[in-house]
Short mmCIF file of C-alpha atoms and ligand atoms in Angstrom, two decimals:
data_model
loop_
_atom_site.label_atom_id
_atom_site.label_comp_id
_atom_site.label_asym_id
_atom_site.label_seq_id
_atom_site.Cartn_x
_atom_site.Cartn_y
_atom_site.Cartn_z
CA MET T 202 0.38 -0.05 0.42
CA THR T 203 1.23 3.61 -0.92
CA GLU T 204 1.53 6.04 1.99
CA PRO T 205 -0.90 8.62 2.10
CA ARG T 206 -0.37 11.76 0.28
CA ASN T 207 0.43 15.06 2.81
CA VAL T 208 -1.78 18.07 2.54
CA VAL T 209 -1.33 21.46 3.77
CA LEU T 210 -5.15 23.30 4.11
CA LEU T 211 -4.92 26.88 3.42
CA GLY T 212 -7.86 28.87 4.56
CA ALA T 213 -9.08 25.15 6.93
CA THR T 214 -12.18 27.27 8.65
CA GLY T 215 -14.09 28.42 5.48
CA SER T 216 -16.98 27.18 3.13
CA ILE T 217 -13.77 25.33 1.21
CA GLY T 218 -11.77 24.05 3.96
CA GLY T 219 -14.84 22.94 5.52
CA SER T 220 -15.41 20.45 2.18
CA ALA T 221 -11.77 19.57 2.17
CA LEU T 222 -11.97 18.40 5.74
CA ARG T 223 -15.01 16.19 5.19
CA ILE T 224 -12.85 14.64 2.44
CA LEU T 225 -9.65 14.08 4.29
CA ARG T 226 -11.85 12.29 6.33
CA ALA T 227 -13.11 10.51 4.82
CA HIS T 228 -9.76 9.01 3.06
CA PRO T 229 -7.66 8.61 5.63
CA ASP T 230 -6.03 5.92 3.45
CA LYS T 231 -5.10 8.40 0.85
CA LEU T 232 -4.54 11.55 2.45
CA ARG T 233 -3.28 13.06 5.54
CA LEU T 234 -3.26 16.76 6.85
CA VAL T 235 -0.14 17.87 7.90
CA GLY T 236 -0.28 21.90 8.07
CA ALA T 237 -3.67 24.38 8.75
CA SER T 238 -3.77 27.91 8.73
CA ALA T 239 -6.98 30.12 9.29
CA HIS T 240 -7.25 33.82 9.76
CA ALA T 241 -8.80 35.11 12.54
CA ASN T 242 -10.53 32.04 13.96
CA ALA T 243 -8.64 30.67 17.06
CA ASP T 244 -10.53 27.94 18.55
CA ALA T 245 -11.90 26.34 15.31
CA LEU T 246 -8.30 26.33 13.80
CA LEU T 247 -6.94 24.68 17.45
CA GLN T 248 -9.98 22.34 16.87
CA ILE T 249 -9.00 20.88 13.73
CA ALA T 250 -4.95 21.01 14.83
CA GLU T 251 -6.26 18.64 17.62
CA GLU T 252 -8.46 16.58 15.54
CA PHE T 253 -5.94 15.81 12.92
CA GLU T 254 -3.18 15.96 15.54
CA LEU T 255 -1.01 18.76 13.45
CA LYS T 256 2.17 20.21 14.59
CA GLN T 257 2.17 23.41 12.87
CA VAL T 258 -0.83 25.62 12.30
CA CYS T 259 -1.12 29.44 11.32
CA LEU T 260 -3.15 32.23 12.15
CA THR T 261 -2.58 35.53 9.75
CA ASP T 262 -4.58 37.32 12.55
CA GLY T 263 -1.52 39.23 14.54
CA ALA T 264 -5.01 38.86 17.86
CA ALA T 265 -5.96 35.55 17.04
CA HIS T 266 -2.57 34.27 16.93
CA GLU T 267 -1.67 36.35 20.62
CA GLN T 268 -5.18 34.15 21.49
CA ALA T 269 -3.96 30.53 20.63
CA LEU T 270 -0.67 30.92 21.79
CA LYS T 271 -1.96 31.01 25.51
CA ASN T 272 -4.61 27.57 24.73
CA LYS T 273 -2.40 25.56 22.75
CA PRO T 274 -0.94 22.71 23.40
CA ASP T 275 2.37 21.68 23.89
CA GLY T 276 3.66 20.40 20.28
CA LEU T 277 1.89 23.06 18.23
CA GLU T 278 3.79 25.05 16.74
CA VAL T 279 1.13 28.44 15.20
CA LEU T 280 2.70 30.48 12.87
CA CYS T 281 2.13 33.87 12.65
CA GLY T 282 1.06 36.23 9.32
CA SER T 283 1.59 35.81 5.49
CA ASP T 284 5.06 34.87 6.68
CA GLY T 285 3.74 32.26 8.47
CA LEU T 286 1.38 30.82 5.18
CA ASP T 287 4.27 31.54 2.96
CA GLU T 288 6.24 28.58 5.70
CA LEU T 289 3.57 26.68 6.20
CA ALA T 290 2.66 26.59 2.43
CA THR T 291 6.53 25.35 2.02
CA MET T 292 6.91 22.90 4.48
CA ASP T 293 8.85 19.59 3.62
CA ALA T 294 6.40 17.21 5.21
CA ALA T 295 4.32 18.96 2.10
CA GLY T 296 3.31 16.85 -0.95
CA VAL T 297 0.12 19.40 -1.91
CA VAL T 298 -0.77 22.33 -1.11
CA LEU T 299 -4.84 23.42 -0.97
CA VAL T 300 -4.81 27.06 -1.14
CA ALA T 301 -8.33 28.07 0.18
CA VAL T 302 -7.98 31.83 1.64
CA VAL T 303 -10.01 34.23 0.26
CA GLY T 304 -8.99 36.91 -2.00
CA THR T 305 -5.27 38.31 -3.09
CA ALA T 306 -4.40 37.10 0.23
CA GLY T 307 -3.65 34.13 -1.60
CA LEU T 308 -1.19 34.60 -4.17
CA SER T 309 1.98 34.80 -1.82
CA PRO T 310 1.78 31.34 -0.42
CA THR T 311 0.56 29.65 -3.93
CA LEU T 312 3.58 31.44 -5.20
CA ALA T 313 5.63 29.73 -2.45
CA ALA T 314 4.20 26.53 -2.46
CA LEU T 315 5.03 26.35 -6.70
CA ARG T 316 8.59 27.81 -6.11
CA SER T 317 9.66 24.82 -3.84
CA GLY T 318 8.14 22.27 -5.91
CA LYS T 319 4.91 21.97 -4.40
CA ASP T 320 1.68 21.09 -6.00
CA VAL T 321 -0.81 23.06 -5.31
CA ALA T 322 -4.79 22.56 -5.71
CA LEU T 323 -5.70 25.91 -6.00
CA ALA T 324 -9.44 26.69 -5.23
CA ASN T 325 -8.89 30.46 -4.97
CA LYS T 326 -9.25 32.33 -7.68
CA GLU T 327 -8.11 35.56 -6.96
CA ALA T 328 -3.80 34.66 -7.34
CA LEU T 329 -4.57 33.61 -10.86
CA VAL T 330 -6.35 36.66 -11.63
CA ALA T 331 -3.91 38.77 -9.65
CA GLY T 332 -0.82 37.63 -10.68
CA GLY T 333 -1.41 34.69 -13.22
CA LYS T 334 1.68 35.21 -15.12
CA PHE T 335 3.87 34.73 -12.39
CA VAL T 336 2.19 31.81 -10.89
CA VAL T 337 2.36 29.56 -14.13
CA GLU T 338 6.09 30.83 -14.12
CA ALA T 339 6.70 29.70 -10.78
CA ALA T 340 4.87 26.60 -11.46
CA GLN T 341 7.55 26.09 -14.36
CA ALA T 342 11.03 26.80 -11.77
CA GLY T 343 9.25 24.70 -9.09
CA GLY T 344 8.56 22.09 -11.68
CA ALA T 345 4.82 21.60 -9.35
CA ARG T 346 1.83 20.89 -10.92
CA ILE T 347 -1.27 23.84 -10.82
CA LEU T 348 -4.48 21.44 -9.91
CA PRO T 349 -7.46 23.15 -10.82
CA THR T 350 -10.01 23.51 -8.05
CA ASP T 351 -12.45 25.79 -8.43
CA SER T 352 -15.50 23.49 -10.11
CA GLU T 353 -15.53 24.72 -13.94
CA HIS T 354 -11.74 24.61 -14.07
CA ASN T 355 -11.63 21.53 -12.60
CA ALA T 356 -14.51 20.10 -14.96
CA VAL T 357 -12.44 21.34 -17.66
CA PHE T 358 -9.38 19.59 -16.36
CA GLN T 359 -11.38 16.48 -16.15
CA CYS T 360 -12.88 16.88 -19.74
CA LEU T 361 -9.46 17.02 -20.68
CA GLY T 362 -8.19 13.80 -19.20
CA GLY T 363 -6.08 15.89 -17.12
CA GLY T 364 -4.02 16.92 -20.09
CA SER T 365 -3.37 20.15 -22.61
CA ALA T 366 -5.90 21.95 -24.56
CA LYS T 367 -4.45 20.04 -27.52
CA GLY T 368 -7.24 19.63 -30.46
CA VAL T 369 -9.46 22.52 -28.35
CA GLU T 370 -11.84 24.84 -30.25
CA LYS T 371 -12.77 26.73 -26.90
CA ILE T 372 -14.36 25.66 -23.42
CA ILE T 373 -17.57 26.90 -22.32
CA LEU T 374 -17.86 27.60 -18.45
CA THR T 375 -21.52 27.53 -17.69
CA ALA T 376 -22.85 30.31 -14.62
CA SER T 377 -25.62 29.55 -12.30
CA GLY T 378 -26.60 33.15 -13.16
CA GLY T 379 -27.31 34.21 -8.92
CA PRO T 380 -30.14 35.17 -7.40
CA PHE T 381 -30.96 37.82 -9.50
CA LEU T 382 -31.13 35.81 -13.22
CA ASP T 383 -34.17 37.34 -14.26
CA TRP T 384 -34.36 40.20 -12.49
CA PRO T 385 -35.40 43.37 -14.34
CA ALA T 386 -32.62 46.16 -13.86
CA GLU T 387 -34.82 48.86 -12.50
CA ARG T 388 -34.88 46.28 -9.51
CA MET T 389 -30.92 45.26 -9.07
CA GLU T 390 -30.47 48.90 -7.98
CA GLN T 391 -32.17 48.19 -4.52
CA ILE T 392 -30.71 44.96 -4.14
CA THR T 393 -30.02 44.35 0.09
CA PRO T 394 -26.53 41.99 1.10
CA GLU T 395 -29.28 39.23 2.28
CA GLU T 396 -31.01 38.86 -0.51
CA ALA T 397 -27.42 38.52 -2.19
CA LEU T 398 -25.80 36.19 0.15
CA ARG T 399 -29.17 33.90 -0.30
CA HIS T 400 -27.68 31.73 -3.84
CA PRO T 401 -30.00 29.27 -5.21
CA ASN T 402 -27.79 26.92 -5.41
CA TRP T 403 -24.74 27.19 -3.43
CA SER T 404 -23.47 27.31 0.02
CA MET T 405 -20.01 29.28 -0.31
CA GLY T 406 -18.14 32.08 1.91
CA SER T 407 -19.77 35.84 1.52
CA LYS T 408 -17.36 37.55 -0.73
CA ILE T 409 -17.44 34.73 -3.55
CA THR T 410 -21.35 34.83 -2.85
CA VAL T 411 -21.63 37.92 -3.58
CA ASP T 412 -19.36 37.56 -6.93
CA SER T 413 -21.96 35.13 -7.80
CA ALA T 414 -25.07 37.49 -7.87
CA THR T 415 -22.62 40.29 -9.60
CA MET T 416 -21.37 37.48 -12.27
CA GLU T 417 -18.20 39.09 -10.88
CA ASN T 418 -17.04 35.36 -10.21
CA LYS T 419 -17.69 34.00 -13.55
CA GLY T 420 -15.43 36.95 -14.89
CA LEU T 421 -12.60 36.19 -12.64
CA GLU T 422 -12.86 32.30 -14.10
CA ILE T 423 -12.65 33.74 -17.33
CA ILE T 424 -9.08 35.14 -16.23
CA GLU T 425 -8.90 31.90 -14.20
CA ALA T 426 -8.62 29.29 -17.15
CA ARG T 427 -6.79 31.89 -19.68
CA TRP T 428 -3.91 31.18 -16.72
CA LEU T 429 -5.00 27.36 -16.20
CA PHE T 430 -5.56 26.45 -20.13
CA ASP T 431 -3.36 28.78 -21.96
CA LEU T 432 -6.24 29.62 -24.00
CA PRO T 433 -6.91 33.44 -25.59
CA PRO T 434 -10.10 35.70 -24.08
CA GLU T 435 -11.88 34.42 -27.59
CA ARG T 436 -11.80 31.03 -27.11
CA ILE T 437 -13.17 31.08 -23.29
CA GLU T 438 -17.01 31.40 -23.44
CA VAL T 439 -19.90 31.63 -21.00
CA VAL T 440 -23.30 29.70 -20.69
CA VAL T 441 -25.61 30.51 -17.99
CA HIS T 442 -27.05 27.02 -16.49
CA PRO T 443 -29.11 27.81 -13.54
CA GLN T 444 -29.21 24.09 -12.10
CA SER T 445 -25.14 24.28 -11.47
CA VAL T 446 -25.03 20.67 -12.82
CA VAL T 447 -22.87 20.80 -15.49
CA HIS T 448 -19.27 22.37 -14.48
CA SER T 449 -18.28 23.24 -17.80
CA LEU T 450 -17.72 22.09 -21.26
CA VAL T 451 -15.07 21.18 -23.79
CA GLN T 452 -15.33 21.61 -27.37
CA PHE T 453 -13.07 20.15 -29.94
CA VAL T 454 -12.16 21.52 -33.14
CA ASP T 455 -14.30 18.98 -34.58
CA GLY T 456 -17.06 20.30 -32.94
CA SER T 457 -17.38 17.21 -30.22
CA MET T 458 -18.27 18.61 -26.54
CA ILE T 459 -17.56 16.57 -23.68
CA ALA T 460 -19.20 18.03 -20.20
CA GLN T 461 -18.43 17.01 -16.33
CA LEU T 462 -21.85 16.81 -14.24
CA SER T 463 -21.81 16.61 -10.52
CA PRO T 464 -24.28 18.01 -8.05
CA PRO T 465 -23.60 21.80 -6.66
CA SER T 466 -20.94 20.54 -4.07
CA MET T 467 -17.39 22.07 -4.01
CA THR T 468 -16.68 18.49 -2.50
CA PHE T 469 -16.47 16.75 -6.25
CA ALA T 470 -13.93 19.22 -7.64
CA ILE T 471 -11.74 19.20 -4.30
CA GLN T 472 -11.58 15.58 -4.06
CA HIS T 473 -10.36 15.15 -7.66
CA ALA T 474 -8.15 17.33 -7.26
CA LEU T 475 -6.53 16.73 -4.30
CA LEU T 476 -6.11 12.81 -5.26
CA PHE T 477 -5.67 13.44 -8.37
CA PRO T 478 -4.46 10.99 -11.20
CA GLU T 479 -6.10 8.70 -8.64
CA ARG T 480 -10.25 8.54 -8.11
CA ALA T 481 -11.77 7.14 -4.56
CA PRO T 482 -15.90 6.90 -3.86
CA GLY T 483 -17.22 10.70 -3.22
CA VAL T 484 -18.68 12.28 0.33
CA ASP T 485 -21.70 13.35 -1.57
CA GLU T 486 -24.79 11.66 -3.23
CA THR T 487 -24.33 11.89 -6.90
CA VAL T 488 -26.83 13.22 -9.96
CA SER T 489 -30.06 10.17 -9.54
CA PHE T 490 -32.47 9.88 -12.64
CA VAL T 491 -34.88 8.67 -10.81
CA GLU T 492 -36.92 11.72 -10.78
CA PRO T 493 -37.50 13.62 -14.07
CA PHE T 494 -34.99 17.12 -14.15
CA SER T 495 -34.16 19.04 -17.08
CA LEU T 496 -30.86 21.39 -17.98
CA ASP T 497 -31.37 24.65 -19.29
CA PHE T 498 -28.51 26.92 -20.98
CA ARG T 499 -28.83 30.42 -22.30
CA PRO T 500 -26.32 32.90 -22.90
CA PRO T 501 -25.78 35.38 -20.17
CA ASP T 502 -26.91 39.14 -19.93
CA PRO T 503 -23.84 41.78 -20.15
CA GLU T 504 -26.44 44.65 -19.92
CA ARG T 505 -27.88 43.48 -16.28
CA PHE T 506 -24.28 42.20 -15.36
CA PRO T 507 -21.67 44.49 -16.09
CA CYS T 508 -18.66 42.50 -14.99
CA LEU T 509 -18.82 40.22 -17.14
CA ARG T 510 -17.74 42.41 -19.93
CA LEU T 511 -15.08 44.17 -17.21
CA ALA T 512 -13.94 40.85 -16.79
CA ARG T 513 -12.80 40.35 -20.37
CA ASP T 514 -12.03 44.00 -21.63
CA SER T 515 -8.84 43.70 -18.57
CA LEU T 516 -8.08 40.89 -19.85
CA VAL T 517 -7.50 41.67 -23.11
CA ALA T 518 -5.99 44.75 -22.04
CA GLY T 519 -3.73 42.69 -19.96
CA GLY T 520 -0.64 44.62 -17.34
CA VAL T 521 -2.00 44.72 -14.45
CA SER T 522 -5.52 45.52 -15.49
CA PRO T 523 -6.86 42.00 -13.74
CA ALA T 524 -5.03 42.79 -10.93
CA VAL T 525 -7.07 46.49 -10.88
CA PHE T 526 -10.15 44.71 -11.58
CA ASN T 527 -9.97 41.93 -8.61
CA ALA T 528 -8.62 44.57 -5.98
CA ALA T 529 -11.45 47.34 -6.19
CA ASN T 530 -14.12 44.10 -6.82
CA GLU T 531 -12.76 43.28 -3.02
CA VAL T 532 -13.01 47.00 -1.95
CA ALA T 533 -16.55 47.44 -3.64
CA VAL T 534 -17.66 44.06 -1.80
CA GLU T 535 -17.06 44.77 1.66
CA ALA T 536 -18.51 48.22 1.19
CA PHE T 537 -21.44 46.57 -0.06
CA LEU T 538 -21.76 44.00 2.46
CA GLU T 539 -21.00 46.90 5.10
CA ASN T 540 -24.24 48.55 4.20
CA ARG T 541 -22.06 51.65 2.75
CA ILE T 542 -22.59 51.05 -1.10
CA GLY T 543 -25.75 49.79 -3.20
CA PHE T 544 -25.48 46.19 -5.37
CA CYS T 545 -25.33 47.82 -8.88
CA ALA T 546 -22.49 50.24 -7.05
CA ILE T 547 -20.09 47.30 -7.28
CA SER T 548 -19.77 47.37 -10.78
CA ARG T 549 -19.91 50.93 -11.66
CA THR T 550 -16.86 51.45 -9.07
CA ILE T 551 -14.75 48.03 -10.76
CA GLY T 552 -15.64 50.69 -13.83
CA GLN T 553 -14.33 53.63 -12.13
CA THR T 554 -11.47 52.20 -11.26
CA LEU T 555 -10.17 50.55 -14.36
CA GLU T 556 -10.94 54.07 -16.26
CA THR T 557 -8.66 55.97 -13.28
CA MET T 558 -5.56 54.00 -13.24
CA GLU T 559 -2.76 53.59 -15.51
CA ASN T 560 -2.14 50.12 -17.42
CA LEU T 561 1.48 48.58 -17.18
CA GLU T 562 2.89 46.11 -17.92
CA PRO T 563 4.17 43.93 -14.70
CA VAL T 564 7.97 43.41 -14.56
CA ASP T 565 7.54 41.43 -11.24
CA LEU T 566 5.35 40.56 -8.38
CA ASN T 567 6.00 44.05 -6.61
CA ASP T 568 4.36 45.56 -9.92
CA ILE T 569 1.62 43.63 -9.18
CA LEU T 570 1.59 44.38 -5.33
CA ALA T 571 1.79 48.39 -6.13
CA ALA T 572 -1.56 48.29 -8.99
CA ASP T 573 -3.78 46.09 -5.96
CA ALA T 574 -2.37 48.15 -2.74
CA GLU T 575 -3.47 51.52 -5.23
CA ALA T 576 -6.35 50.52 -6.84
CA ARG T 577 -7.97 49.89 -3.29
CA GLN T 578 -7.23 53.67 -2.80
CA VAL T 579 -8.51 54.59 -5.83
CA ALA T 580 -11.79 52.18 -5.59
CA THR T 581 -12.40 53.28 -1.97
CA ALA T 582 -12.24 57.40 -3.78
CA HIS T 583 -14.87 56.73 -5.92
CA LEU T 584 -16.86 54.15 -3.43
CA ASN T 585 -20.75 56.44 -3.96
CA PRO T 586 -22.86 56.51 -1.07
CA GLN T 587 -25.43 58.34 -3.02
CA SER T 588 -25.65 54.96 -4.59
CA MET T 589 -27.79 53.38 -1.73
CA PRO T 590 -30.98 51.90 -2.08
P1 LIG M 616 -14.13 31.56 3.08
O1 LIG M 616 -14.51 33.35 3.67
O2 LIG M 616 -15.71 30.76 3.50
O3 LIG M 616 -13.38 31.02 3.87
C1 LIG M 616 -11.88 31.55 3.68
C2 LIG M 616 -10.88 31.38 4.43
O4 LIG M 616 -9.53 31.59 4.69
C3 LIG M 616 -11.25 30.90 6.33
O5 LIG M 616 -10.76 30.14 6.25
C4 LIG M 616 -10.27 32.35 6.43
O6 LIG M 616 -10.03 32.21 7.94
C5 LIG M 616 -9.35 33.01 6.04
N1 LIG M 616 -8.81 33.99 5.60
C6 LIG M 616 -9.54 35.04 5.50
N2 LIG M 616 -9.36 35.93 5.42
C7 LIG M 616 -7.89 35.78 5.02
C8 LIG M 616 -7.34 36.73 5.17
N3 LIG M 616 -6.78 37.94 4.87
N4 LIG M 616 -5.35 35.95 4.75
C9 LIG M 616 -5.34 34.46 4.89
N5 LIG M 616 -6.66 34.15 5.17
C10 LIG M 616 -8.06 34.80 5.38
O7 LIG M 616 -13.84 31.43 1.60
P2 LIG M 616 -14.35 29.98 0.79
O8 LIG M 616 -16.24 30.34 0.45
O9 LIG M 616 -14.34 28.66 0.82
O10 LIG M 616 -13.70 30.79 -0.36
C11 LIG M 616 -12.08 30.35 -0.32
C12 LIG M 616 -11.51 30.55 -1.95
O11 LIG M 616 -12.25 29.90 -2.82
C13 LIG M 616 -11.97 32.05 -2.48
O12 LIG M 616 -10.77 32.25 -3.29
C14 LIG M 616 -13.29 31.82 -3.32
O13 LIG M 616 -13.46 32.94 -4.58
C15 LIG M 616 -12.76 30.36 -4.07
N6 LIG M 616 -13.87 29.06 -4.17
C16 LIG M 616 -14.59 29.07 -3.16
C17 LIG M 616 -15.70 28.21 -3.59
C18 LIG M 616 -16.93 28.36 -2.51
O14 LIG M 616 -18.06 26.71 -3.38
N7 LIG M 616 -16.78 28.26 -1.51
C19 LIG M 616 -15.83 27.54 -5.03
C20 LIG M 616 -14.48 27.92 -5.87
C21 LIG M 616 -13.98 29.22 -5.24
MG1 LIG M 617 -16.44 28.21 -9.65
#
């Protein structure tokens, strides 16, 4: 029998983190948790450390780290901050690092892990959106693999049999369309955070749930796909599929299409990435054909969901534009969730930030980080409280 693969889980207390822990519990013979991180929830992280008998964890929030040092058992090392996250991501024992932290915070540990030769199961999409070129270079330099873990990209990866995009005409990412798929434009100004957080199919963290409601999420995923599969923007299509059962499709040059289907739970994608190229029984029910059901597809509406167009524009513009697109969104979503701006102000803020900032070709990661920081300042200045419902 082969040894289990050692897993480091960054963002263990989140939605993806929780699904990953279910998979780890189900397959102790194949996967072993050796490190985990959380931002501020010290108690939950210490509990995970106890359950999985970890020797190293990391809390990125300083106050939570202080608290954990008081409560931690002997023999457990608690690392701190983003340096601690990088250290955990490169620990000797790590075989694969599942990056499931939210936001640009995922970029640094992703680069660190790949450079040190660790495979990365990448759920965090913001890392590729902000610094795709450098993430791909880091994987090449370290001889490591990026295992697509976002459900759509994992679906494409599965349709390609884990291989390259040879013979592919285009990929088609499916989008649920979110809770406001059929809402008229006039009603969309009044959308509240409570309404935006009620996703019809998926249970996820709050930032990505709002991103799904604006369809920013699909915009981020177009950019993510560009780097994962090395395809130009015009060969990455989006189709609205409200049931979220088909997670994406690949169309080959001869016109044939292959799709991947599973119920809307992230465990299918996470488990596939962690075990690749092996397979094992899943932890959730599969699609059942005992009851009748239908699958619908329709084109997206970029008028009511301008984030889709902004994503494409920033991808075509290249340079630091996608990083700006992502950072402005992070600022705007936070303001929306705190009731400081209205729903439609999210895409307006992104558009204004992209227009205000000068684009440049990043020479190194510092250029990305500088653009990210400046975009946050510019976006904050553009937040428009007048557009409150
Ligand atoms: P979440 O908010 O539920 O969890 C985020 C995790 O990251 C938590 O463990 C939190 O403690 C940690 N974290 C928060 N801020 C941090 C920071 N500044 N530095 C380090 N760690 C921090 O988020 P989620 O829904 O699990 O999503 C995680 C990532 O996976 C996101 O990038 C999201 O876009 C992507 N993703 C999520 C889903 C999903 O179904 N939830 C699907 C596809 C992709
Ligand atoms: Mg997705």
